[in-house]
Every structure is written in C-alpha cells, then in structure tokens.
Amino acid sequence: MTTSRRCRFATAFRAVVSQGRAAAGEWVAVHGCGGVGLSAVMIAAACGAQVVAVDVAPGALELARNCGATICLDGSALTGPGEVAAAVREATGGGAHLSLDALGSHATCTASIESLRRRGRHVQVGLLPAAQGRPALPMELVIAFELELRGSHGMPAHAYPELLRLVTAGVLRPAELNTRTIGLTEVPHALATMDRPAPGGMRLIHPQLVGVPTTG
C-alpha cells in the first residue's frame, strides 16, 4: 500500500472494527463512498456484515458493489437526510446496527444517525470543520433509541499488524480501490476539484509519471 491509500484504509479499518465493532450478520450503512467510504465498505463486508452504501456518484456506487456492498443507494435521487435515512431503514428492515459518516457534512452526519435502529452505533469518520458551523444533531432520537455516537480519527501504530495480516491473507484488497494513477502535473487540478463528486475510487500520485496538465 502507498502512503495515501494506507492512511485512508487504516482510518476506515479502525472506524469499522475498533470504534464501530462491526459484526457478522449486522447491517452497516456507509454514507459517502470516497476513499475512506469504499475502504469501510470492503472492511465491513470482510467482517461478515451486510453493507448499504450511499453516494451520489454512479461510479462510486459501482465500486462499492464490487467491494462487497449488499445494497447501493443513489443519494442524488433522494431529497435531504430524512429521505436517505428512511431509505436505509427500509433496506435494512428497521435500520442499520452501525452507520458511518465517511464524508463529513451536516447532511451525511444527520442521515447516518437517523439511519440507525434502536441501540445502534454511529461513527463519525469524515471531518466536520468548525468553519462550517456545528451540525444540529437529532439528540431526541439519540436519547429515545439509546444510540451510541463515537468519533474515529486515524489508527495507532500498534493496531497495524492485524490490518496487515488481513491484507497479506487476501481478505482485504486495498489495491482494488485504486482506479487511476496521475502525474505531478495533474495534481493542481485534482486538488482544485476535490469538492466535486468524483468518478469513484482513489487516485494515486506517481512522481515520475508525466501527466498532461488538466484545466476546466
């Protein structure tokens, strides 16, 4: 694994396994199928969970399906976090046992919490910058359903052996998440467009690859 892919994959591993405690037979919802989200889908499926993947990009949903998602929901066809949460609850027969916000927005955070069944677990993986303001969380639901809310940020070094053992055994296959390799000349455009829906998968930067500068 390269550094960028390892960071995303390790972040997702801790969120799903350590913080989320995903178990075989459970329903796991993943909101946002970027690098972290797709990694979470693969890891949750490897744990034996049934995964509902939510995203607005068809390419990302197709990759989520290839990574083991049982159900893929097109968020662009749903209006607001309430409809997304309702779709997840219907697909899972009452709500997810574990739900992760892998994007980091007010809408995905709220949808993730509202997607849960009673005594479900929400893990916030995507960052929620203070500059965006603090989200208004459905705390009445947290109390009534006795939900568990946890944050997850990165993974400590001592936890890597278990992750690497699963990669070596072929249970986890992070290389499959790489869909494109770009050169240094393409990096500025890639950074400038990170706030737009991506075609799906991870882009790796190869410093010796000669790319064509992209505009627009």
mmCIF file of C-alpha atoms in Angstrom:
data_model
loop_
_atom_site.group_PDB
_atom_site.id
_atom_site.type_symbol
_atom_site.label_atom_id
_atom_site.label_comp_id
_atom_site.label_asym_id
_atom_site.label_seq_id
_atom_site.Cartn_x
_atom_site.Cartn_y
_atom_site.Cartn_z
ATOM 1 C CA MET A 1 0.000 0.000 0.000
ATOM 2 C CA THR A 2 1.216 3.517 -0.732
ATOM 3 C CA THR A 3 1.094 6.193 1.968
ATOM 4 C CA SER A 4 -2.135 7.862 0.793
ATOM 5 C CA ARG A 5 -4.004 4.595 0.329
ATOM 6 C CA ARG A 6 -2.699 3.209 3.627
ATOM 7 C CA CYS A 7 -3.897 6.302 5.510
ATOM 8 C CA ARG A 8 -7.438 6.054 4.158
ATOM 9 C CA PHE A 9 -7.623 2.300 4.567
ATOM 10 C CA ALA A 10 -6.239 2.310 8.099
ATOM 11 C CA THR A 11 -8.616 5.116 9.091
ATOM 12 C CA ALA A 12 -11.549 3.080 7.813
ATOM 13 C CA PHE A 13 -10.274 -0.102 9.474
ATOM 14 C CA ARG A 14 -10.233 1.456 12.930
ATOM 15 C CA ALA A 15 -13.608 3.128 12.381
ATOM 16 C CA VAL A 16 -15.306 -0.102 11.341
ATOM 17 C CA VAL A 17 -13.516 -2.669 13.509
ATOM 18 C CA SER A 18 -12.410 -0.882 16.690
ATOM 19 C CA GLN A 19 -14.790 2.047 17.060
ATOM 20 C CA GLY A 20 -17.781 0.603 15.224
ATOM 21 C CA ARG A 21 -17.366 -3.026 16.366
ATOM 22 C CA ALA A 22 -18.901 -4.374 13.147
ATOM 23 C CA ALA A 23 -20.023 -7.976 13.497
ATOM 24 C CA ALA A 24 -21.109 -10.737 11.146
ATOM 25 C CA GLY A 25 -24.797 -10.583 10.287
ATOM 26 C CA GLU A 26 -25.191 -6.915 11.189
ATOM 27 C CA TRP A 27 -26.306 -4.188 8.810
ATOM 28 C CA VAL A 28 -23.683 -1.491 8.266
ATOM 29 C CA ALA A 29 -24.501 1.743 6.408
ATOM 30 C CA VAL A 30 -21.697 3.763 4.839
ATOM 31 C CA HIS A 31 -22.578 7.342 3.887
ATOM 32 C CA GLY A 32 -20.116 8.624 1.284
ATOM 33 C CA CYS A 33 -18.087 6.254 -0.906
ATOM 34 C CA GLY A 34 -14.837 8.106 -1.421
ATOM 35 C CA GLY A 35 -11.515 6.586 -0.394
ATOM 36 C CA VAL A 36 -12.456 6.123 3.259
ATOM 37 C CA GLY A 37 -16.017 5.069 2.486
ATOM 38 C CA LEU A 38 -15.060 2.427 -0.079
ATOM 39 C CA SER A 39 -12.456 1.099 2.337
ATOM 40 C CA ALA A 40 -15.144 0.918 5.031
ATOM 41 C CA VAL A 41 -17.446 -1.000 2.688
ATOM 42 C CA MET A 42 -14.734 -3.575 1.935
ATOM 43 C CA ILE A 43 -13.751 -3.948 5.589
ATOM 44 C CA ALA A 44 -17.337 -4.243 6.873
ATOM 45 C CA ALA A 45 -18.127 -6.857 4.225
ATOM 46 C CA ALA A 46 -14.992 -8.784 5.236
ATOM 47 C CA CYS A 47 -16.321 -8.759 8.807
ATOM 48 C CA GLY A 48 -19.396 -10.604 7.549
ATOM 49 C CA ALA A 49 -21.713 -7.607 7.747
ATOM 50 C CA GLN A 50 -24.330 -6.684 5.163
ATOM 51 C CA VAL A 51 -23.455 -3.255 3.811
ATOM 52 C CA VAL A 52 -25.630 -0.439 2.494
ATOM 53 C CA ALA A 53 -23.541 2.061 0.534
ATOM 54 C CA VAL A 54 -24.852 5.588 -0.077
ATOM 55 C CA ASP A 55 -23.367 8.058 -2.562
ATOM 56 C CA VAL A 56 -24.396 10.471 -5.337
ATOM 57 C CA ALA A 57 -21.906 9.224 -7.957
ATOM 58 C CA PRO A 58 -22.788 6.145 -10.041
ATOM 59 C CA GLY A 59 -19.114 5.215 -10.394
ATOM 60 C CA ALA A 60 -18.606 5.247 -6.636
ATOM 61 C CA LEU A 61 -21.663 3.050 -6.113
ATOM 62 C CA GLU A 62 -20.459 0.564 -8.705
ATOM 63 C CA LEU A 63 -17.121 0.310 -6.923
ATOM 64 C CA ALA A 64 -18.946 -0.093 -3.603
ATOM 65 C CA ARG A 65 -20.849 -3.017 -5.093
ATOM 66 C CA ASN A 66 -17.572 -4.559 -6.245
ATOM 67 C CA CYS A 67 -16.180 -4.075 -2.719
ATOM 68 C CA GLY A 68 -18.994 -6.116 -1.212
ATOM 69 C CA ALA A 69 -21.929 -3.766 -0.677
ATOM 70 C CA THR A 70 -25.219 -5.651 -0.500
ATOM 71 C CA ILE A 71 -27.320 -2.606 -1.382
ATOM 72 C CA CYS A 72 -26.300 0.645 -3.094
ATOM 73 C CA LEU A 73 -28.462 3.747 -2.703
ATOM 74 C CA ASP A 74 -28.239 6.724 -5.045
ATOM 75 C CA GLY A 75 -28.336 9.749 -2.756
ATOM 76 C CA SER A 76 -28.887 12.103 -5.694
ATOM 77 C CA ALA A 77 -32.362 10.632 -6.129
ATOM 78 C CA LEU A 78 -33.281 11.344 -2.506
ATOM 79 C CA THR A 79 -34.194 14.715 -1.028
ATOM 80 C CA GLY A 80 -32.326 15.527 2.152
ATOM 81 C CA PRO A 81 -31.007 13.410 5.027
ATOM 82 C CA GLY A 82 -34.508 12.387 6.082
ATOM 83 C CA GLU A 83 -35.194 10.552 2.830
ATOM 84 C CA VAL A 84 -31.740 8.981 2.820
ATOM 85 C CA ALA A 85 -32.235 7.700 6.366
ATOM 86 C CA ALA A 86 -35.708 6.378 5.513
ATOM 87 C CA ALA A 87 -34.299 4.511 2.500
ATOM 88 C CA VAL A 88 -31.602 2.912 4.655
ATOM 89 C CA ARG A 89 -34.119 1.901 7.324
ATOM 90 C CA GLU A 90 -36.369 0.335 4.688
ATOM 91 C CA ALA A 91 -33.475 -1.504 3.021
ATOM 92 C CA THR A 92 -32.250 -2.907 6.338
ATOM 93 C CA GLY A 93 -35.618 -3.845 7.776
ATOM 94 C CA GLY A 94 -35.634 -1.297 10.569
ATOM 95 C CA GLY A 95 -32.284 0.458 10.484
ATOM 96 C CA ALA A 96 -28.567 -0.203 10.486
ATOM 97 C CA HIS A 97 -26.812 -1.626 13.526
ATOM 98 C CA LEU A 98 -23.781 0.510 12.634
ATOM 99 C CA SER A 99 -23.662 3.596 10.430
ATOM 100 C CA LEU A 100 -20.638 5.640 9.400
ATOM 101 C CA ASP A 101 -20.436 9.161 8.021
ATOM 102 C CA ALA A 102 -17.396 8.767 5.793
ATOM 103 C CA LEU A 103 -17.893 12.105 4.029
ATOM 104 C CA GLY A 104 -18.176 14.713 6.743
ATOM 105 C CA SER A 105 -21.121 17.035 6.176
ATOM 106 C CA HIS A 106 -24.118 18.117 8.218
ATOM 107 C CA ALA A 107 -26.421 16.174 5.902
ATOM 108 C CA THR A 108 -24.481 12.898 5.961
ATOM 109 C CA CYS A 109 -23.932 13.084 9.718
ATOM 110 C CA THR A 110 -27.651 13.550 10.340
ATOM 111 C CA ALA A 111 -28.628 10.875 7.822
ATOM 112 C CA SER A 112 -26.204 8.427 9.423
ATOM 113 C CA ILE A 113 -27.682 8.899 12.895
ATOM 114 C CA GLU A 114 -31.266 8.737 11.648
ATOM 115 C CA SER A 115 -30.436 5.538 9.709
ATOM 116 C CA LEU A 116 -29.904 3.553 12.912
ATOM 117 C CA ARG A 117 -32.180 1.085 14.633
ATOM 118 C CA ARG A 118 -32.583 1.094 18.417
ATOM 119 C CA ARG A 119 -29.267 0.931 20.274
ATOM 120 C CA GLY A 120 -27.418 1.410 17.001
ATOM 121 C CA ARG A 121 -23.933 2.872 16.702
ATOM 122 C CA HIS A 122 -22.909 5.947 14.702
ATOM 123 C CA VAL A 123 -19.219 6.566 13.942
ATOM 124 C CA GLN A 124 -18.157 9.971 12.651
ATOM 125 C CA VAL A 125 -15.153 9.486 10.374
ATOM 126 C CA GLY A 126 -15.475 12.391 7.940
ATOM 127 C CA LEU A 127 -14.210 15.673 9.354
ATOM 128 C CA LEU A 128 -16.691 18.401 10.268
ATOM 129 C CA PRO A 129 -14.659 21.644 10.111
ATOM 130 C CA ALA A 130 -15.618 24.288 12.637
ATOM 131 C CA ALA A 131 -15.810 26.828 9.809
ATOM 132 C CA GLN A 132 -18.920 25.032 8.541
ATOM 133 C CA GLY A 133 -20.647 25.513 11.875
ATOM 134 C CA ARG A 134 -21.797 22.804 14.219
ATOM 135 C CA PRO A 135 -24.493 20.443 12.924
ATOM 136 C CA ALA A 136 -27.877 20.261 14.622
ATOM 137 C CA LEU A 137 -27.980 16.604 15.648
ATOM 138 C CA PRO A 138 -31.235 14.687 16.326
ATOM 139 C CA MET A 139 -30.478 14.253 20.021
ATOM 140 C CA GLU A 140 -34.084 13.360 20.786
ATOM 141 C CA LEU A 141 -33.553 10.234 18.664
ATOM 142 C CA VAL A 142 -30.206 9.525 20.330
ATOM 143 C CA ILE A 143 -31.936 9.541 23.722
ATOM 144 C CA ALA A 144 -35.113 7.683 22.740
ATOM 145 C CA PHE A 145 -33.264 4.932 20.825
ATOM 146 C CA GLU A 146 -30.281 4.852 23.225
ATOM 147 C CA LEU A 147 -27.901 5.358 20.334
ATOM 148 C CA GLU A 148 -24.123 5.381 20.619
ATOM 149 C CA LEU A 149 -22.151 8.189 18.943
ATOM 150 C CA ARG A 150 -18.393 7.854 18.542
ATOM 151 C CA GLY A 151 -15.659 9.645 16.668
ATOM 152 C CA SER A 152 -12.771 7.973 14.871
ATOM 153 C CA HIS A 153 -9.559 9.590 13.688
ATOM 154 C CA GLY A 154 -6.694 7.656 12.122
ATOM 155 C CA MET A 155 -5.209 4.491 13.614
ATOM 156 C CA PRO A 156 -2.379 3.974 16.131
ATOM 157 C CA ALA A 157 0.765 2.135 15.033
ATOM 158 C CA HIS A 158 0.211 -0.820 17.377
ATOM 159 C CA ALA A 159 -3.020 -1.707 15.537
ATOM 160 C CA TYR A 160 -1.405 -2.138 12.116
ATOM 161 C CA PRO A 161 -0.322 -5.811 12.445
ATOM 162 C CA GLU A 162 -3.919 -7.075 12.394
ATOM 163 C CA LEU A 163 -4.744 -4.956 9.350
ATOM 164 C CA LEU A 164 -1.606 -6.067 7.510
ATOM 165 C CA ARG A 165 -2.293 -9.713 8.377
ATOM 166 C CA LEU A 166 -5.690 -9.481 6.678
ATOM 167 C CA VAL A 167 -4.170 -7.747 3.641
ATOM 168 C CA THR A 168 -1.442 -10.397 3.363
ATOM 169 C CA ALA A 169 -4.054 -13.151 3.615
ATOM 170 C CA GLY A 170 -6.057 -11.567 0.799
ATOM 171 C CA VAL A 171 -9.104 -10.965 2.989
ATOM 172 C CA LEU A 172 -8.719 -7.222 2.402
ATOM 173 C CA ARG A 173 -7.629 -5.951 -1.023
ATOM 174 C CA PRO A 174 -6.887 -2.212 -0.867
ATOM 175 C CA ALA A 175 -5.181 -2.224 -4.271
ATOM 176 C CA GLU A 176 -8.593 -2.736 -5.887
ATOM 177 C CA LEU A 177 -9.623 0.744 -4.730
ATOM 178 C CA ASN A 178 -7.030 2.436 -6.954
ATOM 179 C CA THR A 179 -8.721 3.386 -10.223
ATOM 180 C CA ARG A 180 -6.255 5.920 -11.600
ATOM 181 C CA THR A 181 -2.625 6.999 -11.276
ATOM 182 C CA ILE A 182 -1.745 10.599 -12.119
ATOM 183 C CA GLY A 183 1.465 12.575 -12.536
ATOM 184 C CA LEU A 184 2.579 15.663 -10.637
ATOM 185 C CA THR A 185 1.374 17.996 -13.394
ATOM 186 C CA GLU A 186 -2.196 16.802 -12.817
ATOM 187 C CA VAL A 187 -2.157 17.337 -9.062
ATOM 188 C CA PRO A 188 -3.264 21.032 -9.017
ATOM 189 C CA HIS A 189 -6.427 20.239 -10.953
ATOM 190 C CA ALA A 190 -7.114 17.190 -8.789
ATOM 191 C CA LEU A 191 -6.834 19.294 -5.639
ATOM 192 C CA ALA A 192 -8.986 22.090 -7.049
ATOM 193 C CA THR A 193 -11.801 19.677 -7.880
ATOM 194 C CA MET A 194 -11.850 17.658 -4.659
ATOM 195 C CA ASP A 195 -15.126 19.299 -3.613
ATOM 196 C CA ARG A 196 -16.918 17.839 -6.646
ATOM 197 C CA PRO A 197 -18.379 14.331 -7.000
ATOM 198 C CA ALA A 198 -15.570 12.036 -8.132
ATOM 199 C CA PRO A 199 -15.870 9.240 -10.690
ATOM 200 C CA GLY A 200 -15.069 6.733 -7.973
ATOM 201 C CA GLY A 201 -12.035 5.103 -6.404
ATOM 202 C CA MET A 202 -8.688 6.523 -5.363
ATOM 203 C CA ARG A 203 -6.199 8.443 -7.456
ATOM 204 C CA LEU A 204 -2.549 7.799 -6.675
ATOM 205 C CA ILE A 205 0.223 10.258 -7.463
ATOM 206 C CA HIS A 206 3.323 8.850 -9.140
ATOM 207 C CA PRO A 207 6.110 11.478 -9.011
ATOM 208 C CA GLN A 208 7.858 10.059 -12.083
ATOM 209 C CA LEU A 209 4.751 9.812 -14.230
ATOM 210 C CA VAL A 210 4.477 12.539 -16.852
ATOM 211 C CA GLY A 211 0.888 13.683 -16.972
ATOM 212 C CA VAL A 212 -0.909 16.231 -19.101
ATOM 213 C CA PRO A 213 -1.990 19.378 -17.204
ATOM 214 C CA THR A 214 -5.768 19.454 -16.889
ATOM 215 C CA THR A 215 -7.905 22.582 -16.964
ATOM 216 C CA GLY A 216 -11.593 23.255 -16.556
#
